[in-house]
Amino acid sequence: MTEFTFHCTGVRADPYAAGPTLVFTLRITATPGTRVHALALRCQLRIEPARRGYTDSEAEGLKDLFGTRSRWGSSLHPVQFAQVSHMVPGFTGETETELCVPCTYDTDVAATRYTRALAEGEVPLLMLFSGTAFTGAGGFHVEPVPWDREAEFRMPVQVWQEMLEQHFPGCGWLRLPRATMDALLAFRSRRALPSWESTVEALLDASGGRTAP
């Protein structure tokens, strides 16, 4: 069987994508001399939160995911980040390819809540690979990419923040049930409020929940 190794050499935010998207650069190495006609790749990205330290403010932001620091010995489990498929063109020996990973600003998603809590540093990622390789010098041989292929990568938090700023400059995003949205719309209409921002501010004022920036 052909041996494959994977290394992630960088990541950037894609400013031209329709939604928040990260582009990871992968270096793929095959057994020397083996002709790879194509590689149908599957990649699972996982956050490994135990592989970095956290400030007190970051720990406070992670409390809803992992609990207090006293519980982290048993609660700091990996967090699913994404799962994508990618077709790698033919190569011999070694190649580089770009893996596009669509992301979300939905704070109901654990990976988003994790990255949002980080002020600086890096996001420790583990990339798990599998798939199918089409190899052979004089014809096609179909081979599996072993399930134990993986690569570690430390993604700068700044790249994540840059990606979100490109698509949601200075804003956050909140998903609400339809019934709640209907109730908010009725409240906004009754008060003749000009925007959703003013609607939420009115509710915060009424509850006494507003705090100074």
JSON list of C-alpha atoms in Angstrom, two decimals:
[
{"chain": "A", "resi": 1, "resn": "MET", "atom": "CA", "xyz": [0.00, 0.00, 0.00]},
{"chain": "A", "resi": 2, "resn": "THR", "atom": "CA", "xyz": [1.04, 3.57, -0.63]},
{"chain": "A", "resi": 3, "resn": "GLU", "atom": "CA", "xyz": [2.10, 5.44, 2.49]},
{"chain": "A", "resi": 4, "resn": "PHE", "atom": "CA", "xyz": [0.71, 8.94, 2.94]},
{"chain": "A", "resi": 5, "resn": "THR", "atom": "CA", "xyz": [1.77, 11.59, 5.43]},
{"chain": "A", "resi": 6, "resn": "PHE", "atom": "CA", "xyz": [0.04, 14.92, 6.00]},
{"chain": "A", "resi": 7, "resn": "HIS", "atom": "CA", "xyz": [1.30, 18.23, 7.36]},
{"chain": "A", "resi": 8, "resn": "CYS", "atom": "CA", "xyz": [-0.61, 21.48, 7.75]},
{"chain": "A", "resi": 9, "resn": "THR", "atom": "CA", "xyz": [1.72, 24.38, 6.96]},
{"chain": "A", "resi": 10, "resn": "GLY", "atom": "CA", "xyz": [-0.59, 27.39, 7.31]},
{"chain": "A", "resi": 11, "resn": "VAL", "atom": "CA", "xyz": [-4.07, 28.85, 7.40]},
{"chain": "A", "resi": 12, "resn": "ARG", "atom": "CA", "xyz": [-5.71, 32.05, 6.19]},
{"chain": "A", "resi": 13, "resn": "ALA", "atom": "CA", "xyz": [-9.15, 33.58, 6.08]},
{"chain": "A", "resi": 14, "resn": "ASP", "atom": "CA", "xyz": [-10.77, 33.71, 2.63]},
{"chain": "A", "resi": 15, "resn": "PRO", "atom": "CA", "xyz": [-12.04, 37.30, 2.14]},
{"chain": "A", "resi": 16, "resn": "TYR", "atom": "CA", "xyz": [-13.91, 36.39, -1.08]},
{"chain": "A", "resi": 17, "resn": "ALA", "atom": "CA", "xyz": [-15.97, 33.46, 0.20]},
{"chain": "A", "resi": 18, "resn": "ALA", "atom": "CA", "xyz": [-19.75, 33.84, 0.52]},
{"chain": "A", "resi": 19, "resn": "GLY", "atom": "CA", "xyz": [-19.54, 33.02, 4.24]},
{"chain": "A", "resi": 20, "resn": "PRO", "atom": "CA", "xyz": [-16.81, 32.70, 6.89]},
{"chain": "A", "resi": 21, "resn": "THR", "atom": "CA", "xyz": [-14.22, 30.30, 5.47]},
{"chain": "A", "resi": 22, "resn": "LEU", "atom": "CA", "xyz": [-10.76, 29.18, 6.55]},
{"chain": "A", "resi": 23, "resn": "VAL", "atom": "CA", "xyz": [-8.26, 27.91, 3.98]},
{"chain": "A", "resi": 24, "resn": "PHE", "atom": "CA", "xyz": [-5.69, 25.42, 5.32]},
{"chain": "A", "resi": 25, "resn": "THR", "atom": "CA", "xyz": [-2.55, 24.61, 3.32]},
{"chain": "A", "resi": 26, "resn": "LEU", "atom": "CA", "xyz": [-1.76, 20.90, 3.37]},
{"chain": "A", "resi": 27, "resn": "ARG", "atom": "CA", "xyz": [1.48, 19.22, 2.33]},
{"chain": "A", "resi": 28, "resn": "ILE", "atom": "CA", "xyz": [0.84, 15.61, 1.30]},
{"chain": "A", "resi": 29, "resn": "THR", "atom": "CA", "xyz": [3.69, 13.15, 0.82]},
{"chain": "A", "resi": 30, "resn": "ALA", "atom": "CA", "xyz": [3.29, 9.72, -0.81]},
{"chain": "A", "resi": 31, "resn": "THR", "atom": "CA", "xyz": [5.70, 6.78, -1.05]},
{"chain": "A", "resi": 32, "resn": "PRO", "atom": "CA", "xyz": [8.62, 7.96, -3.24]},
{"chain": "A", "resi": 33, "resn": "GLY", "atom": "CA", "xyz": [8.11, 7.21, -6.92]},
{"chain": "A", "resi": 34, "resn": "THR", "atom": "CA", "xyz": [4.41, 6.36, -6.56]},
{"chain": "A", "resi": 35, "resn": "ARG", "atom": "CA", "xyz": [2.16, 8.00, -9.13]},
{"chain": "A", "resi": 36, "resn": "VAL", "atom": "CA", "xyz": [-1.03, 9.28, -7.48]},
{"chain": "A", "resi": 37, "resn": "HIS", "atom": "CA", "xyz": [-3.65, 10.05, -10.14]},
{"chain": "A", "resi": 38, "resn": "ALA", "atom": "CA", "xyz": [-6.10, 11.58, -7.64]},
{"chain": "A", "resi": 39, "resn": "LEU", "atom": "CA", "xyz": [-6.85, 11.56, -3.94]},
{"chain": "A", "resi": 40, "resn": "ALA", "atom": "CA", "xyz": [-10.42, 11.72, -2.64]},
{"chain": "A", "resi": 41, "resn": "LEU", "atom": "CA", "xyz": [-9.78, 13.01, 0.85]},
{"chain": "A", "resi": 42, "resn": "ARG", "atom": "CA", "xyz": [-11.95, 13.28, 3.95]},
{"chain": "A", "resi": 43, "resn": "CYS", "atom": "CA", "xyz": [-10.74, 15.43, 6.81]},
{"chain": "A", "resi": 44, "resn": "GLN", "atom": "CA", "xyz": [-12.13, 15.78, 10.31]},
{"chain": "A", "resi": 45, "resn": "LEU", "atom": "CA", "xyz": [-10.91, 18.78, 12.29]},
{"chain": "A", "resi": 46, "resn": "ARG", "atom": "CA", "xyz": [-11.03, 18.59, 16.06]},
{"chain": "A", "resi": 47, "resn": "ILE", "atom": "CA", "xyz": [-10.12, 21.13, 18.76]},
{"chain": "A", "resi": 48, "resn": "GLU", "atom": "CA", "xyz": [-7.89, 19.71, 21.50]},
{"chain": "A", "resi": 49, "resn": "PRO", "atom": "CA", "xyz": [-8.50, 22.20, 24.35]},
{"chain": "A", "resi": 50, "resn": "ALA", "atom": "CA", "xyz": [-6.17, 20.46, 26.83]},
{"chain": "A", "resi": 51, "resn": "ARG", "atom": "CA", "xyz": [-3.14, 21.35, 24.67]},
{"chain": "A", "resi": 52, "resn": "ARG", "atom": "CA", "xyz": [-2.98, 25.04, 25.70]},
{"chain": "A", "resi": 53, "resn": "GLY", "atom": "CA", "xyz": [-3.31, 27.25, 28.76]},
{"chain": "A", "resi": 54, "resn": "TYR", "atom": "CA", "xyz": [-5.99, 29.85, 29.50]},
{"chain": "A", "resi": 55, "resn": "THR", "atom": "CA", "xyz": [-6.16, 33.20, 31.24]},
{"chain": "A", "resi": 56, "resn": "ASP", "atom": "CA", "xyz": [-8.77, 33.77, 33.96]},
{"chain": "A", "resi": 57, "resn": "SER", "atom": "CA", "xyz": [-10.99, 35.75, 31.57]},
{"chain": "A", "resi": 58, "resn": "GLU", "atom": "CA", "xyz": [-10.76, 32.99, 28.96]},
{"chain": "A", "resi": 59, "resn": "ALA", "atom": "CA", "xyz": [-11.58, 30.38, 31.60]},
{"chain": "A", "resi": 60, "resn": "GLU", "atom": "CA", "xyz": [-14.67, 32.38, 32.52]},
{"chain": "A", "resi": 61, "resn": "GLY", "atom": "CA", "xyz": [-15.76, 32.40, 28.87]},
{"chain": "A", "resi": 62, "resn": "LEU", "atom": "CA", "xyz": [-15.27, 28.62, 28.66]},
{"chain": "A", "resi": 63, "resn": "LYS", "atom": "CA", "xyz": [-17.28, 27.86, 31.78]},
{"chain": "A", "resi": 64, "resn": "ASP", "atom": "CA", "xyz": [-20.45, 26.92, 29.87]},
{"chain": "A", "resi": 65, "resn": "LEU", "atom": "CA", "xyz": [-18.43, 24.39, 27.81]},
{"chain": "A", "resi": 66, "resn": "PHE", "atom": "CA", "xyz": [-16.14, 22.80, 30.39]},
{"chain": "A", "resi": 67, "resn": "GLY", "atom": "CA", "xyz": [-17.27, 24.07, 33.79]},
{"chain": "A", "resi": 68, "resn": "THR", "atom": "CA", "xyz": [-14.92, 25.66, 36.30]},
{"chain": "A", "resi": 69, "resn": "ARG", "atom": "CA", "xyz": [-11.16, 25.03, 36.31]},
{"chain": "A", "resi": 70, "resn": "SER", "atom": "CA", "xyz": [-11.56, 22.56, 39.14]},
{"chain": "A", "resi": 71, "resn": "ARG", "atom": "CA", "xyz": [-13.46, 20.23, 36.77]},
{"chain": "A", "resi": 72, "resn": "TRP", "atom": "CA", "xyz": [-11.14, 20.53, 33.79]},
{"chain": "A", "resi": 73, "resn": "GLY", "atom": "CA", "xyz": [-9.28, 17.35, 34.63]},
{"chain": "A", "resi": 74, "resn": "SER", "atom": "CA", "xyz": [-12.33, 15.38, 33.51]},
{"chain": "A", "resi": 75, "resn": "SER", "atom": "CA", "xyz": [-14.28, 17.84, 31.36]},
{"chain": "A", "resi": 76, "resn": "LEU", "atom": "CA", "xyz": [-11.70, 19.26, 28.91]},
{"chain": "A", "resi": 77, "resn": "HIS", "atom": "CA", "xyz": [-12.70, 16.91, 26.09]},
{"chain": "A", "resi": 78, "resn": "PRO", "atom": "CA", "xyz": [-12.01, 17.41, 22.34]},
{"chain": "A", "resi": 79, "resn": "VAL", "atom": "CA", "xyz": [-14.52, 19.56, 20.45]},
{"chain": "A", "resi": 80, "resn": "GLN", "atom": "CA", "xyz": [-15.65, 18.76, 16.90]},
{"chain": "A", "resi": 81, "resn": "PHE", "atom": "CA", "xyz": [-14.71, 21.66, 14.62]},
{"chain": "A", "resi": 82, "resn": "ALA", "atom": "CA", "xyz": [-15.54, 20.58, 11.06]},
{"chain": "A", "resi": 83, "resn": "GLN", "atom": "CA", "xyz": [-15.69, 17.69, 8.62]},
{"chain": "A", "resi": 84, "resn": "VAL", "atom": "CA", "xyz": [-14.97, 18.33, 4.95]},
{"chain": "A", "resi": 85, "resn": "SER", "atom": "CA", "xyz": [-14.22, 16.45, 1.72]},
{"chain": "A", "resi": 86, "resn": "HIS", "atom": "CA", "xyz": [-11.58, 17.50, -0.78]},
{"chain": "A", "resi": 87, "resn": "MET", "atom": "CA", "xyz": [-10.32, 16.19, -4.14]},
{"chain": "A", "resi": 88, "resn": "VAL", "atom": "CA", "xyz": [-6.54, 16.42, -4.56]},
{"chain": "A", "resi": 89, "resn": "PRO", "atom": "CA", "xyz": [-5.22, 16.48, -8.18]},
{"chain": "A", "resi": 90, "resn": "GLY", "atom": "CA", "xyz": [-2.62, 13.98, -9.35]},
{"chain": "A", "resi": 91, "resn": "PHE", "atom": "CA", "xyz": [0.98, 14.15, -8.15]},
{"chain": "A", "resi": 92, "resn": "THR", "atom": "CA", "xyz": [4.12, 12.11, -7.68]},
{"chain": "A", "resi": 93, "resn": "GLY", "atom": "CA", "xyz": [6.04, 12.22, -4.42]},
{"chain": "A", "resi": 94, "resn": "GLU", "atom": "CA", "xyz": [4.73, 15.37, -2.76]},
{"chain": "A", "resi": 95, "resn": "THR", "atom": "CA", "xyz": [2.17, 18.10, -3.34]},
{"chain": "A", "resi": 96, "resn": "GLU", "atom": "CA", "xyz": [0.49, 21.04, -1.64]},
{"chain": "A", "resi": 97, "resn": "THR", "atom": "CA", "xyz": [-3.23, 21.67, -1.68]},
{"chain": "A", "resi": 98, "resn": "GLU", "atom": "CA", "xyz": [-5.66, 24.10, -0.08]},
{"chain": "A", "resi": 99, "resn": "LEU", "atom": "CA", "xyz": [-8.45, 22.73, 2.10]},
{"chain": "A", "resi": 100, "resn": "CYS", "atom": "CA", "xyz": [-11.43, 25.10, 2.39]},
{"chain": "A", "resi": 101, "resn": "VAL", "atom": "CA", "xyz": [-13.37, 24.82, 5.65]},
{"chain": "A", "resi": 102, "resn": "PRO", "atom": "CA", "xyz": [-16.68, 26.70, 5.95]},
{"chain": "A", "resi": 103, "resn": "CYS", "atom": "CA", "xyz": [-17.23, 28.08, 9.47]},
{"chain": "A", "resi": 104, "resn": "THR", "atom": "CA", "xyz": [-20.12, 29.54, 11.42]},
{"chain": "A", "resi": 105, "resn": "TYR", "atom": "CA", "xyz": [-20.67, 32.37, 13.90]},
{"chain": "A", "resi": 106, "resn": "ASP", "atom": "CA", "xyz": [-23.54, 30.45, 15.49]},
{"chain": "A", "resi": 107, "resn": "THR", "atom": "CA", "xyz": [-22.84, 30.60, 19.23]},
{"chain": "A", "resi": 108, "resn": "ASP", "atom": "CA", "xyz": [-24.92, 27.44, 19.76]},
{"chain": "A", "resi": 109, "resn": "VAL", "atom": "CA", "xyz": [-22.03, 25.53, 18.13]},
{"chain": "A", "resi": 110, "resn": "ALA", "atom": "CA", "xyz": [-19.43, 24.41, 20.68]},
{"chain": "A", "resi": 111, "resn": "ALA", "atom": "CA", "xyz": [-16.43, 25.16, 18.43]},
{"chain": "A", "resi": 112, "resn": "THR", "atom": "CA", "xyz": [-17.63, 28.75, 17.93]},
{"chain": "A", "resi": 113, "resn": "ARG", "atom": "CA", "xyz": [-18.16, 29.27, 21.66]},
{"chain": "A", "resi": 114, "resn": "TYR", "atom": "CA", "xyz": [-14.65, 27.96, 22.28]},
{"chain": "A", "resi": 115, "resn": "THR", "atom": "CA", "xyz": [-12.90, 30.22, 19.78]},
{"chain": "A", "resi": 116, "resn": "ARG", "atom": "CA", "xyz": [-14.98, 33.22, 20.84]},
{"chain": "A", "resi": 117, "resn": "ALA", "atom": "CA", "xyz": [-13.71, 32.84, 24.42]},
{"chain": "A", "resi": 118, "resn": "LEU", "atom": "CA", "xyz": [-10.04, 33.10, 23.38]},
{"chain": "A", "resi": 119, "resn": "ALA", "atom": "CA", "xyz": [-8.39, 36.51, 23.43]},
{"chain": "A", "resi": 120, "resn": "GLU", "atom": "CA", "xyz": [-5.03, 35.55, 21.92]},
{"chain": "A", "resi": 121, "resn": "GLY", "atom": "CA", "xyz": [-2.67, 32.65, 21.30]},
{"chain": "A", "resi": 122, "resn": "GLU", "atom": "CA", "xyz": [-3.55, 29.62, 19.22]},
{"chain": "A", "resi": 123, "resn": "VAL", "atom": "CA", "xyz": [-6.35, 27.09, 18.73]},
{"chain": "A", "resi": 124, "resn": "PRO", "atom": "CA", "xyz": [-4.87, 23.56, 19.04]},
{"chain": "A", "resi": 125, "resn": "LEU", "atom": "CA", "xyz": [-6.27, 21.48, 16.18]},
{"chain": "A", "resi": 126, "resn": "LEU", "atom": "CA", "xyz": [-5.98, 17.82, 15.30]},
{"chain": "A", "resi": 127, "resn": "MET", "atom": "CA", "xyz": [-6.68, 16.96, 11.65]},
{"chain": "A", "resi": 128, "resn": "LEU", "atom": "CA", "xyz": [-7.75, 13.35, 11.00]},
{"chain": "A", "resi": 129, "resn": "PHE", "atom": "CA", "xyz": [-7.54, 12.06, 7.43]},
{"chain": "A", "resi": 130, "resn": "SER", "atom": "CA", "xyz": [-9.08, 9.19, 5.49]},
{"chain": "A", "resi": 131, "resn": "GLY", "atom": "CA", "xyz": [-10.27, 8.63, 1.93]},
{"chain": "A", "resi": 132, "resn": "THR", "atom": "CA", "xyz": [-9.43, 6.86, -1.31]},
{"chain": "A", "resi": 133, "resn": "ALA", "atom": "CA", "xyz": [-6.29, 7.05, -3.44]},
{"chain": "A", "resi": 134, "resn": "PHE", "atom": "CA", "xyz": [-6.12, 6.25, -7.15]},
{"chain": "A", "resi": 135, "resn": "THR", "atom": "CA", "xyz": [-2.54, 5.19, -7.87]},
{"chain": "A", "resi": 136, "resn": "GLY", "atom": "CA", "xyz": [-0.45, 3.24, -10.36]},
{"chain": "A", "resi": 137, "resn": "ALA", "atom": "CA", "xyz": [2.11, 3.87, -13.12]},
{"chain": "A", "resi": 138, "resn": "GLY", "atom": "CA", "xyz": [0.32, 2.06, -15.95]},
{"chain": "A", "resi": 139, "resn": "GLY", "atom": "CA", "xyz": [-3.28, 2.07, -14.72]},
{"chain": "A", "resi": 140, "resn": "PHE", "atom": "CA", "xyz": [-5.53, 2.70, -11.77]},
{"chain": "A", "resi": 141, "resn": "HIS", "atom": "CA", "xyz": [-5.20, 0.99, -8.43]},
{"chain": "A", "resi": 142, "resn": "VAL", "atom": "CA", "xyz": [-7.72, 1.92, -5.76]},
{"chain": "A", "resi": 143, "resn": "GLU", "atom": "CA", "xyz": [-6.32, 2.12, -2.24]},
{"chain": "A", "resi": 144, "resn": "PRO", "atom": "CA", "xyz": [-7.71, 3.39, 1.06]},
{"chain": "A", "resi": 145, "resn": "VAL", "atom": "CA", "xyz": [-6.04, 6.18, 2.95]},
{"chain": "A", "resi": 146, "resn": "PRO", "atom": "CA", "xyz": [-5.50, 4.63, 6.41]},
{"chain": "A", "resi": 147, "resn": "TRP", "atom": "CA", "xyz": [-7.70, 5.98, 9.22]},
{"chain": "A", "resi": 148, "resn": "ASP", "atom": "CA", "xyz": [-4.68, 6.65, 11.42]},
{"chain": "A", "resi": 149, "resn": "ARG", "atom": "CA", "xyz": [-3.33, 9.49, 9.25]},
{"chain": "A", "resi": 150, "resn": "GLU", "atom": "CA", "xyz": [-3.36, 12.76, 11.21]},
{"chain": "A", "resi": 151, "resn": "ALA", "atom": "CA", "xyz": [-1.63, 16.12, 11.62]},
{"chain": "A", "resi": 152, "resn": "GLU", "atom": "CA", "xyz": [-1.46, 18.59, 14.49]},
{"chain": "A", "resi": 153, "resn": "PHE", "atom": "CA", "xyz": [-1.76, 22.31, 13.83]},
{"chain": "A", "resi": 154, "resn": "ARG", "atom": "CA", "xyz": [-1.93, 25.40, 16.02]},
{"chain": "A", "resi": 155, "resn": "MET", "atom": "CA", "xyz": [-4.19, 27.95, 14.37]},
{"chain": "A", "resi": 156, "resn": "PRO", "atom": "CA", "xyz": [-3.61, 31.58, 15.44]},
{"chain": "A", "resi": 157, "resn": "VAL", "atom": "CA", "xyz": [-6.70, 32.98, 17.15]},
{"chain": "A", "resi": 158, "resn": "GLN", "atom": "CA", "xyz": [-6.08, 36.17, 15.16]},
{"chain": "A", "resi": 159, "resn": "VAL", "atom": "CA", "xyz": [-6.92, 34.33, 11.91]},
{"chain": "A", "resi": 160, "resn": "TRP", "atom": "CA", "xyz": [-10.32, 33.28, 13.30]},
{"chain": "A", "resi": 161, "resn": "GLN", "atom": "CA", "xyz": [-11.02, 36.82, 14.48]},
{"chain": "A", "resi": 162, "resn": "GLU", "atom": "CA", "xyz": [-9.97, 38.24, 11.11]},
{"chain": "A", "resi": 163, "resn": "MET", "atom": "CA", "xyz": [-12.31, 35.83, 9.30]},
{"chain": "A", "resi": 164, "resn": "LEU", "atom": "CA", "xyz": [-15.32, 36.89, 11.38]},
{"chain": "A", "resi": 165, "resn": "GLU", "atom": "CA", "xyz": [-14.48, 40.58, 11.08]},
{"chain": "A", "resi": 166, "resn": "GLN", "atom": "CA", "xyz": [-14.47, 40.23, 7.29]},
{"chain": "A", "resi": 167, "resn": "HIS", "atom": "CA", "xyz": [-18.04, 38.94, 7.26]},
{"chain": "A", "resi": 168, "resn": "PHE", "atom": "CA", "xyz": [-19.55, 40.40, 10.46]},
{"chain": "A", "resi": 169, "resn": "PRO", "atom": "CA", "xyz": [-17.57, 43.60, 11.12]},
{"chain": "A", "resi": 170, "resn": "GLY", "atom": "CA", "xyz": [-18.07, 44.73, 14.70]},
{"chain": "A", "resi": 171, "resn": "CYS", "atom": "CA", "xyz": [-21.09, 42.46, 15.12]},
{"chain": "A", "resi": 172, "resn": "GLY", "atom": "CA", "xyz": [-22.22, 39.25, 16.79]},
{"chain": "A", "resi": 173, "resn": "TRP", "atom": "CA", "xyz": [-24.78, 36.72, 15.66]},
{"chain": "A", "resi": 174, "resn": "LEU", "atom": "CA", "xyz": [-27.60, 35.07, 17.60]},
{"chain": "A", "resi": 175, "resn": "ARG", "atom": "CA", "xyz": [-29.98, 32.31, 16.51]},
{"chain": "A", "resi": 176, "resn": "LEU", "atom": "CA", "xyz": [-33.47, 32.35, 18.04]},
{"chain": "A", "resi": 177, "resn": "PRO", "atom": "CA", "xyz": [-36.56, 30.13, 17.69]},
{"chain": "A", "resi": 178, "resn": "ARG", "atom": "CA", "xyz": [-39.19, 31.43, 15.28]},
{"chain": "A", "resi": 179, "resn": "ALA", "atom": "CA", "xyz": [-41.73, 32.00, 18.06]},
{"chain": "A", "resi": 180, "resn": "THR", "atom": "CA", "xyz": [-39.24, 34.18, 19.93]},
{"chain": "A", "resi": 181, "resn": "MET", "atom": "CA", "xyz": [-38.44, 36.12, 16.75]},
{"chain": "A", "resi": 182, "resn": "ASP", "atom": "CA", "xyz": [-42.17, 36.72, 16.17]},
{"chain": "A", "resi": 183, "resn": "ALA", "atom": "CA", "xyz": [-42.54, 38.00, 19.73]},
{"chain": "A", "resi": 184, "resn": "LEU", "atom": "CA", "xyz": [-39.54, 40.32, 19.29]},
{"chain": "A", "resi": 185, "resn": "LEU", "atom": "CA", "xyz": [-40.95, 41.63, 16.01]},
{"chain": "A", "resi": 186, "resn": "ALA", "atom": "CA", "xyz": [-44.29, 42.35, 17.68]},
{"chain": "A", "resi": 187, "resn": "PHE", "atom": "CA", "xyz": [-42.48, 44.16, 20.52]},
{"chain": "A", "resi": 188, "resn": "ARG", "atom": "CA", "xyz": [-40.48, 46.21, 18.01]},
{"chain": "A", "resi": 189, "resn": "SER", "atom": "CA", "xyz": [-43.62, 47.15, 16.08]},
{"chain": "A", "resi": 190, "resn": "ARG", "atom": "CA", "xyz": [-45.52, 48.19, 19.23]},
{"chain": "A", "resi": 191, "resn": "ARG", "atom": "CA", "xyz": [-42.65, 50.46, 20.29]},
{"chain": "A", "resi": 192, "resn": "ALA", "atom": "CA", "xyz": [-41.97, 51.69, 16.71]},
{"chain": "A", "resi": 193, "resn": "LEU", "atom": "CA", "xyz": [-38.29, 50.91, 17.22]},
{"chain": "A", "resi": 194, "resn": "PRO", "atom": "CA", "xyz": [-36.06, 51.57, 14.19]},
{"chain": "A", "resi": 195, "resn": "SER", "atom": "CA", "xyz": [-33.73, 48.54, 14.40]},
{"chain": "A", "resi": 196, "resn": "TRP", "atom": "CA", "xyz": [-33.08, 45.20, 16.08]},
{"chain": "A", "resi": 197, "resn": "GLU", "atom": "CA", "xyz": [-30.26, 46.82, 18.04]},
{"chain": "A", "resi": 198, "resn": "SER", "atom": "CA", "xyz": [-32.64, 49.37, 19.54]},
{"chain": "A", "resi": 199, "resn": "THR", "atom": "CA", "xyz": [-35.13, 46.56, 20.24]},
{"chain": "A", "resi": 200, "resn": "VAL", "atom": "CA", "xyz": [-32.62, 44.57, 22.29]},
{"chain": "A", "resi": 201, "resn": "GLU", "atom": "CA", "xyz": [-31.41, 47.74, 24.02]},
{"chain": "A", "resi": 202, "resn": "ALA", "atom": "CA", "xyz": [-35.00, 48.55, 25.03]},
{"chain": "A", "resi": 203, "resn": "LEU", "atom": "CA", "xyz": [-35.39, 45.09, 26.53]},
{"chain": "A", "resi": 204, "resn": "LEU", "atom": "CA", "xyz": [-32.09, 45.43, 28.40]},
{"chain": "A", "resi": 205, "resn": "ASP", "atom": "CA", "xyz": [-33.13, 48.83, 29.75]},
{"chain": "A", "resi": 206, "resn": "ALA", "atom": "CA", "xyz": [-36.48, 47.46, 30.89]},
{"chain": "A", "resi": 207, "resn": "SER", "atom": "CA", "xyz": [-34.81, 44.57, 32.72]},
{"chain": "A", "resi": 208, "resn": "GLY", "atom": "CA", "xyz": [-32.03, 46.67, 34.20]},
{"chain": "A", "resi": 209, "resn": "GLY", "atom": "CA", "xyz": [-29.53, 44.37, 32.50]},
{"chain": "A", "resi": 210, "resn": "ARG", "atom": "CA", "xyz": [-27.57, 46.94, 30.51]},
{"chain": "A", "resi": 211, "resn": "THR", "atom": "CA", "xyz": [-23.97, 47.49, 31.60]},
{"chain": "A", "resi": 212, "resn": "ALA", "atom": "CA", "xyz": [-21.56, 50.14, 30.40]},
{"chain": "A", "resi": 213, "resn": "PRO", "atom": "CA", "xyz": [-19.18, 49.02, 27.58]}
]
